[in-house]
């Protein structure tokens, strides 16, 4: 409880697949700097699933994109480390980074309608991907490999010669997932992979991701605004608010003993289809303007437990149990006393 | 409770452009059957929900009822009066009583109109108030939808507000005329989770305060369960199951409803659900399968399902289903 650095670091001896340490990502706009991701630290081991939950503007996508170093202009990684297999990729030259993408870490984007090239056949997408990373593979061989991937996705291999517009939204998202796993990466980051899809298709896509993850022994980071699907599918969960990681815990722990007032309120504002006579509570106010975030804790203007210190000092992420971190003064002021 | 809206055999077909060859060689007209024979009624003071996946015709039905679209056939009654064939001027008068709010608060507000002007605009259109009186009413409405201090919000433009605040403006604009009936088309699906509840609470508050009746259109059955009194599930332009919230969620009868409910994520850790698998995807609304339109995906298909389309039949009190199985 009295440690300012996360205690879980000591618990593992072997090298984690992904280790992020006090990461900061800024957008340097003409109207000022937006600190989109602030002081985020966590690690992920092979085969684990991590959920990043948060509302729009909470920095969850920026965090995801920074792991493959694709934060769009004017975003820059302002500090910290991102280690993949022990190697810090923050300062890696672009050509080396390219070999990382696809083979080590792959990304599934939200909108399958705009993420595929409309004038290229599905097969060409796969062939380009495979041959860029493995130039020795012949076109024919790449084509065959693509067919196997399609089969694993539940798409008829004969459809490899179709164009993206000939597929439905759900099918296109399957293809996007196929492109992500084609090179057998260790980590797949799925950024709102089902937000544009209907619930029945959503369930199918998430099941597909889960079975592929197990079959290919990948780790998965699932980014979503929908805490329901994250609770349902992930082992560990990070809750983001206004660029801060406000809570980190196992799914059961987060659901059973949510510590941060934001997490508590968020859980109370999700309708649950299995409950009748549920009373939802609202969180007053709106998320802050990221150009002028409030001083101290970023949640205090909307929090029902605000104390004097919350307005002036930013709380540190402290450990309140096994694998449970929270960024809130309600759990003591340890960590700020050194200032 | 008396009935406020009644819809009988409502249809809306949108014509499809044929290719050159088709124009030469076929005479058959092609159309998207967006709404295909829908009948239901809404009681005064209730929240009636149309739910279904994208493309099922729920939004089109909502737009038909407020007559933003002209139906291909069928009848719409509002408080007993047939409004299917009303002309422009008559519709204008009618819309004092029935309003609609849309999904996207970024598109439904004029970016060059201040919030005050947007909310007061309906009063001007209907010649109900002007000058100081109008301003007073606008301030009152801003207060009601929680945009405080109202004096300050009045002079802001939409781009200065967040999504949730904009949806409050849209809500304020539609209640300033004190309507009796409102169509709410996915009003919270583009709003952040933490702000959704406030919009829903506002809507529930207006039902009490103004005696509003809602037609709520949504794809999100968890929200539908929270807010509605009665729910109709639509599939490919038709209502396949309709009933009170309690009986529909407790005892879903149509295989499609069962599949839909089983696919909804539950906010509980690692919850293992029995998801009912459906074959394939929703067919195109241009080529609707013969017989029961769900038969092409139904795991329990029988011979008769592909022959004639099942009608809605009451299975238990206040709960009807269009399926041969039940």
XYZ file of C-alpha atoms in Angstrom:
665
model
C 0.000 0.000 0.000
C 2.838 2.350 0.738
C 4.682 2.038 -2.502
C 4.571 4.667 -5.163
C 5.825 2.353 -7.850
C 3.550 -0.513 -8.817
C 4.315 -3.537 -6.694
C 3.556 -6.009 -9.445
C 6.911 -5.390 -11.067
C 8.612 -7.701 -8.646
C 6.193 -10.528 -9.144
C 7.497 -11.728 -12.457
C 10.897 -12.923 -13.244
C 10.732 -13.441 -16.987
C 10.548 -10.649 -19.506
C 7.026 -9.530 -20.296
C 5.927 -9.265 -23.923
C 4.998 -5.623 -23.585
C 6.137 -3.248 -20.913
C 5.081 0.361 -20.846
C 6.685 2.689 -18.371
C 5.502 6.230 -17.585
C 4.414 6.800 -21.157
C 3.317 10.284 -22.203
C 1.855 11.161 -25.598
C 1.186 14.785 -26.535
C -0.597 16.447 -29.411
C 1.187 19.719 -30.090
C -1.533 21.787 -31.718
C -1.520 25.459 -32.636
C -3.886 26.143 -29.737
C -1.691 24.457 -27.197
C -0.449 21.066 -26.128
C -2.898 18.275 -25.364
C -1.495 15.699 -22.998
C -3.532 12.846 -24.428
C -1.763 10.098 -22.520
C -0.125 10.841 -19.203
C 2.071 8.673 -17.052
C 0.751 5.287 -18.142
C 2.557 2.151 -16.972
C 1.583 -1.471 -17.347
C 2.856 -4.736 -18.691
C 1.380 -7.578 -20.621
C 2.513 -11.164 -20.880
C 2.178 -13.611 -23.744
C -1.352 -14.838 -24.278
C -2.960 -12.327 -21.918
C -5.925 -10.123 -22.700
C -6.010 -6.531 -21.575
C -8.996 -4.234 -21.939
C -8.609 -0.477 -22.317
C -11.863 1.176 -21.347
C -12.704 4.833 -21.514
C -14.887 7.436 -23.091
C -14.106 9.405 -26.230
C -11.095 11.602 -25.636
C -9.784 9.498 -22.767
C -6.632 8.643 -24.708
C -7.276 4.938 -25.151
C -6.798 4.916 -28.931
C -3.760 7.186 -28.691
C -2.265 4.754 -26.226
C -3.000 1.847 -28.577
C -1.527 3.643 -31.561
C 1.603 4.606 -29.676
C 2.411 0.908 -29.166
C 2.842 0.542 -32.924
C 4.184 4.094 -33.213
C 1.380 5.283 -35.463
C 0.152 8.250 -33.438
C -1.057 10.711 -36.084
C 0.461 14.160 -36.548
C 0.776 16.377 -34.451
C 1.083 13.653 -31.854
C 4.478 12.772 -30.394
C 5.612 10.386 -27.725
C 6.644 12.889 -25.086
C 8.366 10.536 -22.706
C 8.545 7.098 -21.218
C 9.323 3.703 -22.608
C 7.485 1.109 -24.658
C 9.356 -2.159 -24.510
C 8.412 -5.050 -26.736
C 10.305 -8.213 -25.808
C 12.593 -6.033 -23.762
C 13.438 -3.682 -26.604
C 12.457 -0.017 -26.306
C 10.731 1.015 -29.534
C 10.248 4.708 -28.766
C 13.463 5.766 -30.433
C 13.631 3.020 -33.035
C 14.251 4.239 -36.613
C 11.190 3.969 -38.846
C 12.538 1.174 -41.087
C 13.167 -1.034 -38.066
C 9.756 -0.173 -36.697
C 8.191 -1.415 -39.923
C 9.515 -4.902 -39.346
C 7.928 -4.817 -35.901
C 4.484 -3.975 -37.211
C 2.657 -7.020 -38.428
C 5.181 -9.545 -37.209
C 5.316 -8.550 -33.537
C 2.387 -6.225 -33.063
C -0.655 -5.840 -35.316
C -3.554 -3.440 -35.220
C -7.237 -3.883 -36.071
C -8.906 -0.551 -36.738
C -12.442 0.424 -35.887
C -13.964 1.050 -39.260
C -13.635 -1.872 -41.678
C -15.384 0.185 -44.361
C -12.449 2.536 -44.784
C -9.512 0.398 -43.720
C -9.375 -1.768 -46.850
C -8.259 -0.496 -50.243
C -11.430 -0.404 -52.374
C -9.631 -0.966 -55.690
C -7.639 -3.989 -54.560
C -8.904 -7.532 -54.292
C -8.789 -9.213 -50.912
C -6.014 -11.523 -52.085
C -3.829 -8.582 -53.063
C -4.073 -7.170 -49.542
C -2.694 -10.399 -48.127
C -0.032 -10.899 -50.783
C 1.292 -7.364 -50.298
C 1.425 -7.819 -46.541
C 3.151 -11.184 -46.622
C 5.654 -10.293 -49.343
C 6.610 -6.998 -47.732
C 7.691 -8.782 -44.606
C 8.932 -11.995 -46.220
C 10.306 -11.083 -49.667
C 11.366 -14.677 -50.360
C 7.831 -15.947 -50.416
C 6.477 -16.341 -53.934
C 3.211 -14.770 -54.967
C 1.592 -18.142 -55.325
C 2.691 -19.269 -51.912
C 1.444 -16.034 -50.318
C -1.860 -16.570 -52.072
C -2.182 -20.049 -50.643
C -1.374 -18.813 -47.177
C -4.038 -16.135 -47.546
C -6.560 -18.811 -48.455
C -5.792 -20.737 -45.274
C -6.242 -17.579 -43.224
C -9.614 -16.887 -44.871
C -10.695 -20.411 -44.082
C -9.795 -19.914 -40.412
C -11.889 -16.755 -40.434
C -14.950 -18.570 -41.706
C -14.819 -17.009 -45.170
C -14.924 -19.215 -48.256
C -11.385 -19.249 -49.728
C -12.846 -18.784 -53.236
C -13.839 -15.254 -52.256
C -10.183 -14.234 -52.247
C -10.730 -12.650 -55.676
C -13.564 -10.404 -54.498
C -13.260 -6.699 -53.821
C -13.942 -5.185 -50.361
C -17.313 -3.728 -51.431
C -18.601 -7.231 -52.124
C -18.377 -8.081 -48.433
C -20.644 -7.040 -45.583
C -19.347 -5.008 -42.648
C -18.890 -8.048 -40.449
C -17.031 -9.927 -43.185
C -14.755 -6.948 -43.780
C -13.914 -6.831 -40.104
C -13.064 -10.533 -40.308
C -10.718 -9.736 -43.182
C -9.098 -6.954 -41.149
C -8.532 -9.425 -38.333
C -7.132 -11.887 -40.877
C -4.648 -9.287 -42.102
C -3.620 -8.616 -38.530
C -2.937 -12.262 -37.692
C -1.512 -13.315 -41.073
C 2.078 -12.908 -39.923
C 1.449 -14.544 -36.571
C 2.189 -11.566 -34.297
C 2.598 -11.888 -30.545
C 0.254 -9.013 -29.804
C -2.910 -7.827 -31.532
C -4.410 -4.473 -30.657
C -8.088 -4.302 -31.568
C -9.360 -0.738 -31.448
C -13.154 -0.723 -31.121
C -13.323 -3.677 -33.518
C -17.088 -4.074 -33.302
C -18.401 -0.575 -32.705
C -19.681 -0.210 -36.263
C -21.377 -3.631 -36.217
C -24.679 -5.068 -35.014
C -24.785 -7.111 -31.793
C -25.131 -10.537 -33.397
C -22.158 -9.836 -35.670
C -20.314 -8.289 -32.728
C -20.622 -11.468 -30.694
C -19.370 -13.518 -33.644
C -16.360 -11.259 -34.252
C -15.383 -11.259 -30.573
C -15.701 -15.050 -30.454
C -13.521 -15.256 -33.548
C -10.884 -12.995 -31.979
C -10.890 -15.128 -28.859
C -10.528 -18.433 -30.668
C -7.774 -17.085 -32.937
C -5.998 -15.621 -29.956
C -5.963 -19.009 -28.303
C -5.004 -20.878 -31.476
C -2.151 -18.522 -32.344
C -1.198 -17.868 -28.681
C -1.340 -14.134 -29.069
C -1.818 -11.439 -26.485
C -4.727 -9.098 -27.093
C -5.380 -5.500 -26.183
C -9.046 -4.726 -26.650
C -9.869 -1.027 -26.776
C -13.499 -0.112 -26.279
C -15.863 2.462 -24.852
C -18.148 -0.430 -23.947
C -17.186 -1.735 -20.520
C -19.572 -4.664 -20.981
C -17.571 -6.305 -23.747
C -14.306 -5.594 -21.951
C -15.516 -7.188 -18.723
C -16.764 -10.114 -20.712
C -13.611 -10.743 -22.698
C -10.534 -9.514 -20.812
C -8.378 -10.732 -17.921
C -6.989 -7.357 -16.953
C -8.606 -3.983 -17.353
C -7.310 -0.441 -17.481
C -9.824 2.361 -17.054
C -8.731 5.613 -18.676
C -10.089 9.059 -17.949
C -8.888 12.246 -19.648
C -5.499 10.786 -20.525
C -4.898 9.235 -17.124
C -4.910 5.599 -16.190
C -7.252 5.876 -13.217
C -7.587 2.229 -12.332
C -5.991 -1.094 -13.164
C -7.275 -4.454 -11.962
C -8.377 -7.935 -12.907
C -11.859 -8.104 -14.388
C -13.413 -9.774 -11.360
C -11.685 -7.408 -8.959
C -12.688 -4.329 -10.956
C -16.274 -5.482 -11.153
C -16.475 -6.637 -7.547
C -14.468 -3.929 -5.833
C -14.162 -0.898 -8.115
C -11.981 1.611 -6.300
C -11.926 4.817 -8.305
C -15.104 6.921 -8.072
C -15.139 7.158 -11.877
C -15.059 3.380 -12.297
C -17.769 2.990 -9.669
C -20.019 5.512 -11.383
C -19.275 4.085 -14.818
C -20.297 0.608 -13.701
C -23.519 2.048 -12.309
C -24.344 3.758 -15.580
C -24.305 0.668 -17.813
C -27.657 -0.978 -18.380
C -27.565 -4.715 -17.748
C -30.020 -6.776 -19.734
C -30.090 -9.483 -17.097
C -31.353 -7.204 -14.355
C -34.861 -5.894 -13.981
C -35.665 -2.704 -12.093
C -32.114 -1.503 -12.460
C -31.478 2.082 -11.438
C -28.835 3.783 -13.513
C -26.967 6.714 -12.053
C -25.609 9.547 -14.102
C -22.175 11.113 -13.804
C -22.726 14.872 -13.598
C -20.849 17.288 -15.858
C -18.874 16.422 -18.987
C -15.352 15.169 -19.692
C -12.833 18.036 -19.529
C -11.536 20.106 -22.406
C -8.164 18.472 -22.933
C -6.525 21.784 -23.825
C -7.396 23.111 -20.381
C -7.764 20.117 -18.093
C -8.552 20.803 -14.435
C -5.661 21.033 -11.996
C -5.004 18.137 -9.699
C -7.051 15.021 -10.330
C -8.770 15.307 -13.700
C -11.972 13.816 -12.399
C -12.560 16.101 -9.418
C -15.097 18.466 -11.062
C -17.398 15.466 -11.617
C -16.546 13.504 -8.507
C -18.854 13.190 -5.509
C -15.989 12.609 -3.074
C -13.811 15.610 -3.944
C -11.457 16.715 -1.184
C -9.333 19.828 -0.939
C -6.192 18.045 -2.066
C -7.876 16.702 -5.250
C -8.090 20.210 -6.698
C -4.427 21.008 -6.276
C -2.389 17.824 -6.533
C -2.473 15.046 -9.035
C -2.755 11.692 -7.277
C -0.242 8.964 -8.067
C -1.127 5.475 -9.098
C -0.947 3.442 -5.889
C -1.409 -0.218 -5.185
C -4.387 -1.146 -3.013
C -4.258 -4.889 -3.401
C -2.840 -7.631 -5.523
C -2.751 -6.381 -9.104
C -5.015 -3.508 -8.223
C -3.855 0.045 -8.803
C -5.821 3.234 -8.418
C -5.105 6.911 -8.971
C -7.125 8.528 -6.220
C -6.510 10.332 -2.916
C -9.307 8.436 -1.199
C -6.816 5.653 -0.722
C -4.209 7.796 0.980
C -1.769 10.454 -0.049
C 1.248 8.227 -0.222
C 3.564 9.020 -3.023
C 2.996 12.743 -3.027
C 4.670 13.327 0.310
C 8.086 13.345 -1.237
C 7.278 16.559 -3.108
C -54.991 4.486 -21.229
C -56.161 5.826 -24.534
C -54.343 5.312 -27.783
C -52.321 8.223 -29.189
C -50.761 6.760 -32.336
C -52.013 3.928 -34.446
C -50.335 2.480 -37.526
C -52.081 0.034 -39.839
C -50.424 -2.060 -42.555
C -47.785 0.594 -43.047
C -45.443 0.092 -46.001
C -42.585 2.094 -47.399
C -40.824 0.911 -50.533
C -37.892 2.867 -51.931
C -37.378 2.433 -55.683
C -34.002 1.074 -56.816
C -32.256 2.269 -59.932
C -32.050 -0.578 -62.429
C -28.978 -1.176 -64.532
C -29.167 -0.504 -68.277
C -29.564 -4.185 -69.117
C -32.277 -4.658 -66.560
C -34.108 -1.641 -67.914
C -34.083 -3.190 -71.371
C -34.966 -6.734 -70.477
C -37.111 -6.737 -67.377
C -40.297 -4.990 -66.565
C -40.319 -5.929 -62.941
C -39.878 -2.979 -60.638
C -37.179 -3.363 -58.030
C -37.518 -1.753 -54.640
C -36.097 -1.802 -51.150
C -38.899 -2.889 -48.878
C -37.765 -0.856 -45.890
C -41.046 -1.116 -44.002
C -43.219 -3.984 -45.086
C -46.648 -4.173 -43.506
C -46.315 -2.940 -39.961
C -49.251 -2.559 -37.555
C -49.120 -1.356 -33.960
C -50.491 1.255 -31.622
C -48.979 3.402 -28.901
C -50.874 4.265 -25.744
C -50.843 7.717 -24.225
C -48.007 8.209 -21.760
C -46.066 5.067 -22.575
C -42.606 4.573 -24.003
C -42.864 2.269 -26.965
C -39.622 0.987 -28.447
C -38.840 -0.215 -31.945
C -35.687 -2.289 -31.745
C -33.669 -4.198 -34.302
C -30.417 -4.317 -36.200
C -29.350 -1.786 -38.808
C -31.511 -1.936 -41.897
C -34.577 -3.414 -40.209
C -36.708 -0.350 -40.930
C -37.041 1.013 -37.418
C -35.911 4.550 -38.270
C -37.997 4.620 -41.447
C -41.074 3.686 -39.402
C -40.340 6.544 -36.999
C -39.974 9.019 -39.847
C -43.182 7.798 -41.466
C -45.148 8.405 -38.288
C -44.092 12.043 -38.036
C -44.655 12.161 -41.809
C -41.128 13.125 -42.756
C -41.603 10.385 -45.343
C -44.726 9.550 -47.292
C -45.849 5.959 -46.871
C -46.275 3.729 -49.928
C -49.461 2.370 -48.409
C -51.142 1.904 -45.064
C -52.662 4.285 -42.553
C -51.314 6.400 -39.705
C -53.668 7.788 -37.059
C -52.735 10.413 -34.504
C -55.293 10.822 -31.717
C -57.886 9.157 -33.894
C -57.303 11.408 -36.902
C -55.999 9.929 -40.144
C -52.799 11.842 -40.917
C -51.616 9.677 -43.815
C -52.616 12.120 -46.530
C -52.177 15.482 -44.803
C -50.886 18.370 -46.889
C -47.928 20.590 -46.080
C -49.759 23.274 -44.110
C -51.784 20.726 -42.156
C -48.592 18.871 -41.331
C -47.005 22.040 -40.017
C -49.862 22.426 -37.541
C -49.657 18.766 -36.629
C -45.972 19.000 -35.770
C -46.731 21.280 -32.857
C -48.015 18.107 -31.308
C -45.482 15.583 -32.594
C -41.733 16.073 -32.640
C -38.649 14.040 -33.483
C -35.084 14.054 -32.205
C -32.279 12.447 -34.152
C -29.266 10.331 -33.421
C -26.508 12.692 -34.418
C -26.487 15.966 -32.465
C -23.566 17.098 -34.599
C -25.728 17.066 -37.725
C -29.133 18.044 -36.378
C -28.205 21.564 -35.249
C -27.523 24.437 -37.612
C -23.873 25.383 -36.975
C -24.595 29.057 -37.678
C -27.476 29.399 -35.253
C -26.855 30.171 -31.607
C -28.317 27.753 -29.086
C -30.898 30.329 -28.035
C -31.994 30.906 -31.610
C -32.195 27.188 -32.370
C -34.359 26.474 -29.351
C -36.592 29.494 -29.973
C -36.971 28.764 -33.693
C -40.021 26.484 -33.344
C -41.845 29.289 -31.491
C -41.188 31.627 -34.416
C -42.282 29.080 -37.013
C -45.564 28.554 -35.230
C -45.985 32.243 -34.395
C -46.386 31.490 -30.716
C -44.055 33.966 -29.097
C -41.550 36.640 -29.960
C -39.248 39.155 -28.346
C -39.016 39.057 -24.579
C -41.658 36.367 -24.236
C -39.731 34.060 -26.537
C -36.502 34.750 -24.694
C -38.152 33.925 -21.419
C -39.390 30.603 -22.756
C -36.006 29.729 -24.204
C -34.312 30.427 -20.873
C -36.875 28.284 -19.134
C -36.268 25.377 -21.515
C -32.477 25.681 -21.186
C -32.919 25.427 -17.447
C -35.144 22.365 -17.880
C -32.629 20.486 -20.029
C -29.874 21.311 -17.566
C -27.842 23.768 -19.628
C -27.097 26.201 -16.829
C -26.523 29.081 -16.495
C -29.002 29.562 -19.363
C -28.012 33.179 -20.033
C -24.552 31.989 -20.953
C -25.554 28.974 -23.059
C -28.020 31.036 -25.048
C -25.307 32.825 -26.978
C -23.071 29.847 -27.667
C -22.822 28.070 -31.007
C -23.171 24.284 -31.388
C -19.440 23.756 -31.981
C -18.733 25.124 -28.508
C -20.733 22.313 -26.903
C -20.010 18.655 -26.283
C -22.092 15.869 -27.829
C -24.142 15.397 -24.689
C -24.852 19.112 -24.397
C -25.878 19.276 -28.051
C -28.337 16.457 -27.559
C -29.798 18.457 -24.672
C -30.258 21.383 -27.055
C -32.029 19.105 -29.542
C -34.242 17.848 -26.746
C -34.978 21.409 -25.612
C -35.856 22.478 -29.144
C -38.368 19.683 -29.429
C -40.114 20.223 -26.094
C -40.483 23.998 -26.307
C -43.759 23.526 -28.194
C -44.972 21.184 -25.474
C -45.723 18.314 -27.838
C -47.763 15.272 -26.880
C -45.749 12.715 -28.805
C -42.082 12.421 -29.628
C -40.072 10.096 -31.812
C -36.591 9.636 -30.327
C -34.367 8.045 -32.950
C -31.306 6.544 -31.207
C -30.946 9.661 -29.043
C -28.129 8.264 -26.895
C -26.169 5.988 -29.199
C -23.614 8.659 -30.120
C -23.253 9.938 -26.569
C -20.590 8.794 -24.131
C -21.715 6.215 -21.608
C -21.263 8.510 -18.620
C -23.597 11.090 -20.178
C -26.245 8.731 -21.534
C -28.045 8.356 -18.249
C -28.553 12.114 -17.933
C -30.230 12.267 -21.357
C -32.397 9.251 -20.551
C -33.332 10.748 -17.182
C -34.319 13.998 -18.889
C -36.553 12.082 -21.290
C -38.185 10.166 -18.447
C -38.643 13.444 -16.570
C -40.469 15.056 -19.498
C -42.794 12.120 -19.706
C -43.938 12.836 -16.167
C -43.859 16.607 -16.382
C -45.402 17.140 -19.806
C -47.283 13.869 -20.181
C -45.156 13.030 -23.242
C -45.501 9.769 -25.118
C -42.369 8.418 -26.793
C -41.604 6.206 -29.721
C -38.054 5.193 -28.908
C -35.995 3.774 -31.767
C -32.857 1.875 -30.830
C -30.533 -0.975 -31.662
C -29.438 -1.266 -28.044
C -31.733 -3.677 -26.238
C -30.106 -3.041 -22.869
C -31.119 0.623 -23.102
C -34.515 -0.411 -24.470
C -35.067 -2.623 -21.466
C -34.187 0.193 -19.123
C -36.443 2.799 -20.656
C -39.459 1.180 -22.333
C -42.887 -0.075 -21.371
C -43.482 -2.060 -24.525
C -41.069 -3.252 -27.198
C -41.426 -4.349 -30.796
C -38.583 -6.282 -32.444
C -38.219 -5.641 -36.156
C -36.506 -7.811 -38.733
C -36.259 -6.877 -42.424
C -39.107 -4.368 -42.365
C -41.558 -6.298 -40.239
C -42.421 -6.628 -36.567
C -41.699 -10.222 -35.631
C -42.411 -9.939 -31.932
C -44.151 -7.346 -29.805
C -44.969 -7.274 -26.142
C -44.617 -5.704 -22.742
C -41.045 -5.317 -21.584
C -41.482 -7.833 -18.792
C -42.850 -10.694 -20.859
C -40.650 -10.060 -23.883
C -37.407 -10.189 -21.924
C -38.499 -12.937 -19.592
C -39.949 -15.147 -22.268
C -38.731 -14.273 -25.756
C -40.590 -16.417 -28.290
C -39.207 -15.715 -31.745
C -35.893 -17.439 -32.573
C -34.540 -14.116 -33.816
C -35.394 -12.342 -30.557
C -33.743 -15.156 -28.638
C -30.583 -14.890 -30.741
C -30.543 -11.112 -30.408
C -30.902 -11.232 -26.628
C -28.253 -13.919 -26.302
C -25.718 -11.788 -28.186
C -25.971 -8.733 -25.942
C -22.882 -8.310 -23.781
C -23.492 -8.356 -20.043
C -21.272 -6.114 -17.892
C -19.978 -8.933 -15.732
C -16.493 -10.425 -15.749
C -15.869 -13.380 -18.048
C -19.529 -14.189 -18.225
C -20.024 -17.280 -20.350
C -23.144 -16.919 -22.377
C -24.939 -19.395 -24.547
C -24.997 -17.447 -27.806
C -27.555 -18.772 -30.255
C -25.823 -19.142 -33.613
C -27.568 -17.780 -36.676
C -26.664 -18.832 -40.170
C -25.334 -16.208 -42.556
C -26.303 -12.564 -42.551
C -29.411 -10.444 -42.912
C -30.637 -10.806 -46.517
C -31.031 -7.726 -48.708
C -34.317 -5.865 -48.337
C -34.604 -5.984 -52.150
C -34.828 -9.787 -52.216
C -36.730 -10.763 -49.119
C -36.956 -14.548 -48.737
C -40.403 -16.048 -49.422
C -42.531 -17.156 -46.488
C -41.145 -16.156 -43.132
C -38.448 -13.603 -43.856
C -36.290 -15.023 -41.101
C -36.480 -18.586 -42.475
C -33.190 -18.309 -44.382
C -31.310 -17.978 -41.070
C -33.591 -19.767 -38.662
C -32.154 -22.837 -36.916
C -35.660 -24.286 -36.412
C -36.992 -23.904 -39.954
C -39.925 -26.122 -40.953
C -41.443 -26.669 -44.397
C -44.347 -24.311 -43.925
C -41.982 -21.477 -42.957
C -40.846 -20.990 -46.543
C -44.388 -20.982 -47.957
C -46.507 -18.343 -46.286
C -45.494 -15.492 -44.046
C -46.609 -15.924 -40.403
C -48.858 -13.222 -38.925
C -48.473 -11.733 -35.466
C -50.503 -13.931 -33.115
C -51.081 -13.292 -29.424
C -49.190 -15.946 -27.479
C -49.807 -14.624 -24.001
C -51.306 -11.482 -22.530
C -49.824 -8.419 -24.231
C -47.235 -10.466 -26.112
C -47.526 -11.436 -29.791
C -45.163 -13.230 -32.101
C -45.016 -13.954 -35.827
C -43.662 -17.499 -35.872
C -45.104 -20.942 -36.655
C -43.149 -22.544 -33.846
C -45.036 -20.957 -31.005
